[in-house]
Short mmCIF file of C-alpha atoms and ligand atoms in Angstrom, two decimals:
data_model
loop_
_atom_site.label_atom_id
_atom_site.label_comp_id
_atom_site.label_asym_id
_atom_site.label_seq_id
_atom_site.Cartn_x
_atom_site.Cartn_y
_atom_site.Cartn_z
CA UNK A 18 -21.72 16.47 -1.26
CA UNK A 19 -18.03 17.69 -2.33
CA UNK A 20 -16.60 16.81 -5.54
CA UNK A 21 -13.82 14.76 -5.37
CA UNK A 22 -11.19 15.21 -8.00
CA UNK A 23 -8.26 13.38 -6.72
CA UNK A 24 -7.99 9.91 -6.26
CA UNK A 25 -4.95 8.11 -4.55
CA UNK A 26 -4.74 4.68 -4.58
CA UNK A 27 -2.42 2.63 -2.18
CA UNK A 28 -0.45 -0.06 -4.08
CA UNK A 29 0.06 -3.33 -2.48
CA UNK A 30 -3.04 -5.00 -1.81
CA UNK A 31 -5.12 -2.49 -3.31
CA UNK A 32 -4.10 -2.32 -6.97
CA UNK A 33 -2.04 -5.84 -6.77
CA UNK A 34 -1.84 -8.88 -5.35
CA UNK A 35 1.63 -7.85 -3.77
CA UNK A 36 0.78 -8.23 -0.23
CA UNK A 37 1.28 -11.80 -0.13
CA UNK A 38 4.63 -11.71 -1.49
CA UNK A 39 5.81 -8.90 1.55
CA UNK A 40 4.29 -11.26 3.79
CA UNK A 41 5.68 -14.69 2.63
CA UNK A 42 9.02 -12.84 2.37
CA UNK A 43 8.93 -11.59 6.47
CA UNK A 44 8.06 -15.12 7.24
CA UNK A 45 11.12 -16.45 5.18
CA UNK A 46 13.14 -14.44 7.39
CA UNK A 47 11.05 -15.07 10.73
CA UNK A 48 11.72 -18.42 10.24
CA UNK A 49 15.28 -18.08 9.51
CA UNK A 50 15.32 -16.11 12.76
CA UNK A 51 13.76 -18.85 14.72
CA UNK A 52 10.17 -17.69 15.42
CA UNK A 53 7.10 -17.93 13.57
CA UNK A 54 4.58 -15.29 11.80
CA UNK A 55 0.90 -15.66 11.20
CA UNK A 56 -1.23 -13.60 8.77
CA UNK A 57 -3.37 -11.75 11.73
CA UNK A 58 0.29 -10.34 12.76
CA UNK A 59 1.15 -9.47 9.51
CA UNK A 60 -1.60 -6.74 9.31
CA UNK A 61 0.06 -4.96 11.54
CA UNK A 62 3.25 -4.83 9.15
CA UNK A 63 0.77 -3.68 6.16
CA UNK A 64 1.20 -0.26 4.96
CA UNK A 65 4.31 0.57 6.79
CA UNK A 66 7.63 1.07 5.63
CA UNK A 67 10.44 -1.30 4.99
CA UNK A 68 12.30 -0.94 8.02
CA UNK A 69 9.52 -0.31 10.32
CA UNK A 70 8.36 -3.25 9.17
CA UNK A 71 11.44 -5.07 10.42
CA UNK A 72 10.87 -3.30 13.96
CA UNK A 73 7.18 -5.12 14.28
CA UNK A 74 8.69 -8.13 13.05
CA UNK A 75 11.87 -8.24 15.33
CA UNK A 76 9.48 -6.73 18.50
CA UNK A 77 6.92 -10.07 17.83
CA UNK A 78 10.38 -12.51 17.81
CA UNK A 79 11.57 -10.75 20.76
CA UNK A 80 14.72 -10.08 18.97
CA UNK A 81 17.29 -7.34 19.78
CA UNK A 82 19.47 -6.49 16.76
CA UNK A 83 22.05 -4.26 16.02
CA UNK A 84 21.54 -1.33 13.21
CA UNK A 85 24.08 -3.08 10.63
CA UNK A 86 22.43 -6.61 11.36
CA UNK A 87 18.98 -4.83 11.09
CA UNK A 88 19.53 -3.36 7.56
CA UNK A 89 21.39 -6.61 6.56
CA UNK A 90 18.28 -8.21 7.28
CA UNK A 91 16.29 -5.95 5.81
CA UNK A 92 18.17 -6.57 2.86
CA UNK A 93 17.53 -9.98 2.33
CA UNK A 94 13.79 -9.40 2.93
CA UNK A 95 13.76 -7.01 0.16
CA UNK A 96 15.76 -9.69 -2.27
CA UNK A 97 13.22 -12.31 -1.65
CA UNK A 98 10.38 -9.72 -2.32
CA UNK A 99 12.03 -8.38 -5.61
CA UNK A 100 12.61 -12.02 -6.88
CA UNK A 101 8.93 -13.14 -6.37
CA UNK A 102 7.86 -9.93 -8.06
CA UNK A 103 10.28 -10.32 -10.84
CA UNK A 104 8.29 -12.01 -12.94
CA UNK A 105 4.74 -10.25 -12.36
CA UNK A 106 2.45 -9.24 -15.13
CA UNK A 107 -0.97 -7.67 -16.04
CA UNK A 108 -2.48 -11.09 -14.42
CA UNK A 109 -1.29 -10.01 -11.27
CA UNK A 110 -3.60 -6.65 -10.90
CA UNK A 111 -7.00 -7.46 -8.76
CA UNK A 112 -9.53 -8.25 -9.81
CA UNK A 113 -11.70 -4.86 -10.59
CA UNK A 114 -8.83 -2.64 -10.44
CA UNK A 115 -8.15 -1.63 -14.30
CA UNK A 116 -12.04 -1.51 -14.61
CA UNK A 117 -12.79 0.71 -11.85
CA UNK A 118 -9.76 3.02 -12.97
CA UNK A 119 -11.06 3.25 -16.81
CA UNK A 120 -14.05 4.45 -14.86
CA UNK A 121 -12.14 7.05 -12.96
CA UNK A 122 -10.55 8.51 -15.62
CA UNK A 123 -13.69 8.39 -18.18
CA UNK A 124 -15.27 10.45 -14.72
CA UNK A 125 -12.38 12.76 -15.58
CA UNK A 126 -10.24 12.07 -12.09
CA UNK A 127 -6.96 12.81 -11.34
CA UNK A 128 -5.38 9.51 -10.54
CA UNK A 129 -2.62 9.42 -8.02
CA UNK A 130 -0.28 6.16 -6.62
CA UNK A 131 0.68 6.95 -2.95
CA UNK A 132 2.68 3.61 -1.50
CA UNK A 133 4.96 3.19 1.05
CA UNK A 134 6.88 0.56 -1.21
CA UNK A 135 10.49 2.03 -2.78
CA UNK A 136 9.85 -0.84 -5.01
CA UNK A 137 6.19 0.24 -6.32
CA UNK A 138 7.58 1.92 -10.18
CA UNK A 139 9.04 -1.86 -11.11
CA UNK A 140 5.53 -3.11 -10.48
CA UNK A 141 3.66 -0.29 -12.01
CA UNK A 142 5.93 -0.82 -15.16
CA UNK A 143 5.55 -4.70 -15.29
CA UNK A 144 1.96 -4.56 -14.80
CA UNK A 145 1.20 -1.72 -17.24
CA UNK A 146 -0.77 0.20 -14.67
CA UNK A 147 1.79 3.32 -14.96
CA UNK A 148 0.13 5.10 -17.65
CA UNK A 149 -3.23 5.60 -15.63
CA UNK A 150 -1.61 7.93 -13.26
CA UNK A 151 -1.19 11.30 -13.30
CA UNK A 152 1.19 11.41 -10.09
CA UNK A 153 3.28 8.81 -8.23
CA UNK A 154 4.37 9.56 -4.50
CA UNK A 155 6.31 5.95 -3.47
CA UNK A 156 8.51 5.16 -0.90
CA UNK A 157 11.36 6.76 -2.40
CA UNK A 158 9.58 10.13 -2.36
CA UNK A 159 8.94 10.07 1.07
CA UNK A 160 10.69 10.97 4.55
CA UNK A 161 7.63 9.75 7.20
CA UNK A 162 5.85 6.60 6.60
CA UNK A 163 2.48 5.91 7.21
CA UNK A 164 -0.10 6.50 9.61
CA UNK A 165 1.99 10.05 8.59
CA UNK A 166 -0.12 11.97 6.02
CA UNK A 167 2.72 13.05 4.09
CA UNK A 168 3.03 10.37 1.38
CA UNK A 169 -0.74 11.48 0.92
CA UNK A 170 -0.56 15.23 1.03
CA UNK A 171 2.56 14.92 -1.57
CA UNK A 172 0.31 13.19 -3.82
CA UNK A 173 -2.50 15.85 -3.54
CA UNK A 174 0.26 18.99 -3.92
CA UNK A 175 1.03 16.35 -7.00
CA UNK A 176 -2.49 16.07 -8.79
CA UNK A 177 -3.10 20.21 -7.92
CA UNK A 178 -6.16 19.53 -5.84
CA UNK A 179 -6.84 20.09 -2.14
CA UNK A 180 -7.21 17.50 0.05
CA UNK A 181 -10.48 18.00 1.42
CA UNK A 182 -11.37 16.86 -2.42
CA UNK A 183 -9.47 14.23 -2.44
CA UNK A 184 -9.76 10.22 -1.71
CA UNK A 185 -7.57 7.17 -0.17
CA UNK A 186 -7.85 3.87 -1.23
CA UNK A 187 -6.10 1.14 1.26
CA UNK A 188 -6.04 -1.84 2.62
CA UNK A 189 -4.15 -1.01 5.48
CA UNK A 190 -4.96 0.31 9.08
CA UNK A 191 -1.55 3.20 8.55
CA UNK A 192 -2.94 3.98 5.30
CA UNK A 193 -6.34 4.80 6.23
CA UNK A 194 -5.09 6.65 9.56
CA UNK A 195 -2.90 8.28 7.38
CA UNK A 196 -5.71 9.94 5.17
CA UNK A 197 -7.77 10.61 7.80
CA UNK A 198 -4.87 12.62 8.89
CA UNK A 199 -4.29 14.10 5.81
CA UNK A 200 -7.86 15.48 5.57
CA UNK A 201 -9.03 13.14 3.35
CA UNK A 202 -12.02 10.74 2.49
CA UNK A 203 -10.67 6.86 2.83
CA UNK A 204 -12.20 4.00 0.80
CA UNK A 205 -10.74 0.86 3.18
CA UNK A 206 -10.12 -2.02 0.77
CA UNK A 207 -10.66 -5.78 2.98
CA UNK A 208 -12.75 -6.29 6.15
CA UNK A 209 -14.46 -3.97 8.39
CA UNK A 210 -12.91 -5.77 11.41
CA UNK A 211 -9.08 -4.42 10.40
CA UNK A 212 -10.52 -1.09 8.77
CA UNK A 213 -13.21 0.39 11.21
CA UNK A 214 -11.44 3.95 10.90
CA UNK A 215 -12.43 4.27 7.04
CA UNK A 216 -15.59 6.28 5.88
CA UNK A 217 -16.70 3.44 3.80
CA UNK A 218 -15.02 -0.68 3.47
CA UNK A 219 -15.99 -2.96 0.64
CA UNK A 220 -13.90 -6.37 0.14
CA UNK A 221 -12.12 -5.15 -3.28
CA UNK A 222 -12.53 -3.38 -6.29
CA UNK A 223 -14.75 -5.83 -8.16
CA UNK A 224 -17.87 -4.92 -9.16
CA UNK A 225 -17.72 -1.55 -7.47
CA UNK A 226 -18.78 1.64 -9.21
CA UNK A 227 -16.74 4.52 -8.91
CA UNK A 228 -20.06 7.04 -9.36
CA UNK A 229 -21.97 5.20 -6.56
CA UNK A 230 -19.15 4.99 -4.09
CA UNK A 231 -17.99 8.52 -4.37
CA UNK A 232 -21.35 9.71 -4.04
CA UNK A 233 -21.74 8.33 -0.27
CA UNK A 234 -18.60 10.18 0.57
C1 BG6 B 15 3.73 -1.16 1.51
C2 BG6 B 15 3.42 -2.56 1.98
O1 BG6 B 15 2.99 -0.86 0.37
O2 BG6 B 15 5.12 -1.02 1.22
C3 BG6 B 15 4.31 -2.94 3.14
O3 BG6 B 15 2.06 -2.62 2.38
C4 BG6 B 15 5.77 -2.76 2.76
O4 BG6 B 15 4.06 -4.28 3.49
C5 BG6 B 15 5.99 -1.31 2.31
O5 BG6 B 15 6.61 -3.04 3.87
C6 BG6 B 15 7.44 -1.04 1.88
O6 BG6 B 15 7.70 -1.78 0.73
P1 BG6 B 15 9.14 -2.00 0.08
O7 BG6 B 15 8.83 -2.61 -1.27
O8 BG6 B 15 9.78 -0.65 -0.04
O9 BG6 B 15 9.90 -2.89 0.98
MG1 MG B 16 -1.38 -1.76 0.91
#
């Protein structure tokens, strides 16, 4: 069994309840575009970045769009999303997530945020997670988004350890194809049915032990 030093955590969905708010904020503008969105289709929008994101959306409305209408859009997504997380707190973390992180870090981890979201420092500041990390790669950081290892690989170059020793939590099927990718263990976060490519899937965070679940990796 390796030891693994470096842990990287996804954001949205894995640390927060954020990924409701990306996904009622694509349906907003779904709608507004005439077509409708359901949840199942919105998995396929996890993980990736912003515009991307817009690409699945616009490719499921069968909508052609221009660049300047695309980033207009894009635009007003990203509104809507900051205005529902404007007022997010420490309430807002999942449930598990500040326990099993106290654990990490008691384990003597390096503790890494590696999200796709150019919004993910507002959230880390207004939920008081920030302090818990020792590295933060987001969307900002970033050239390739996921399923491209390098948001993950940054964050490993980051913490100084190698990235056969180091593990992905997500939620998402980019994220986890992304560590794979990256030479790294992946922890999926949600069901087995949308996560098959992860070495190990539990629901969430709660209740789960950071010294057990490391040791089947
Ligand atoms: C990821 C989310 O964390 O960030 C995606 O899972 C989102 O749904 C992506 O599209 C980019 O986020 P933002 O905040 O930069 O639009
Ligand atoms: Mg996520």
């Amino acid at each position: 069994m390796k030891e693994r030093k470096g842990f990287i955590f996804d954001l949205d969905g894995v640390l927060v309840d954020t990924a409701k708010y990306h996904y009622l904020a694509w349906k907003r503008l779904a709608e507004e575009l005439g077509f409708s969105f359901t949840e199942e289709q919105n998995e396929r929008l996890k993980g990736v970045s912003r515009m991307r994101s817009l690409d699945i959306l616009l490719e499921i409305g069968n909508i052609k769009a221009s660049e300047s209408e695309k980033n207009e859009w894009a635009a007003r997504k990203n509104e809507w999303y900051v205005e529902y997380i404007s007022n997010m707190d420490a309430s807002h973390i999942l449930p598990g997530a500040t326990e099993f992180l106290v654990e990490a870090k008691e384990l003597g981890k390096r503790l890494a945020i590696g999200s796709a979201s150019k919004n993910a420092m507002i959230i880390l500041k207004n939920t008081g997670l920030f302090p818990y990390f020792d590295a933060v790669i987001d969307g900002n950081k970033v050239t390739k988004a996921k399923p491209d290892p390098e948001v993950f690989l940054l964050a490993a170059e980051e913490l100084e350890v190698d990235p056969t020793l180091c593990v992905v939590f997500e939620d998402s099927e980019a994220g986890i194809e992304a560590a794979k990718r990256a030479g790294m263990a992946a922890v999926g976060i949600g069901s087995k049915e949308h996560l098959s490519k992860a070495d190990i899937v539990i629901p969430s965070l709660k209740g789960a032990s950071c010294k057990e679940l490391v040791k089947s990796l």
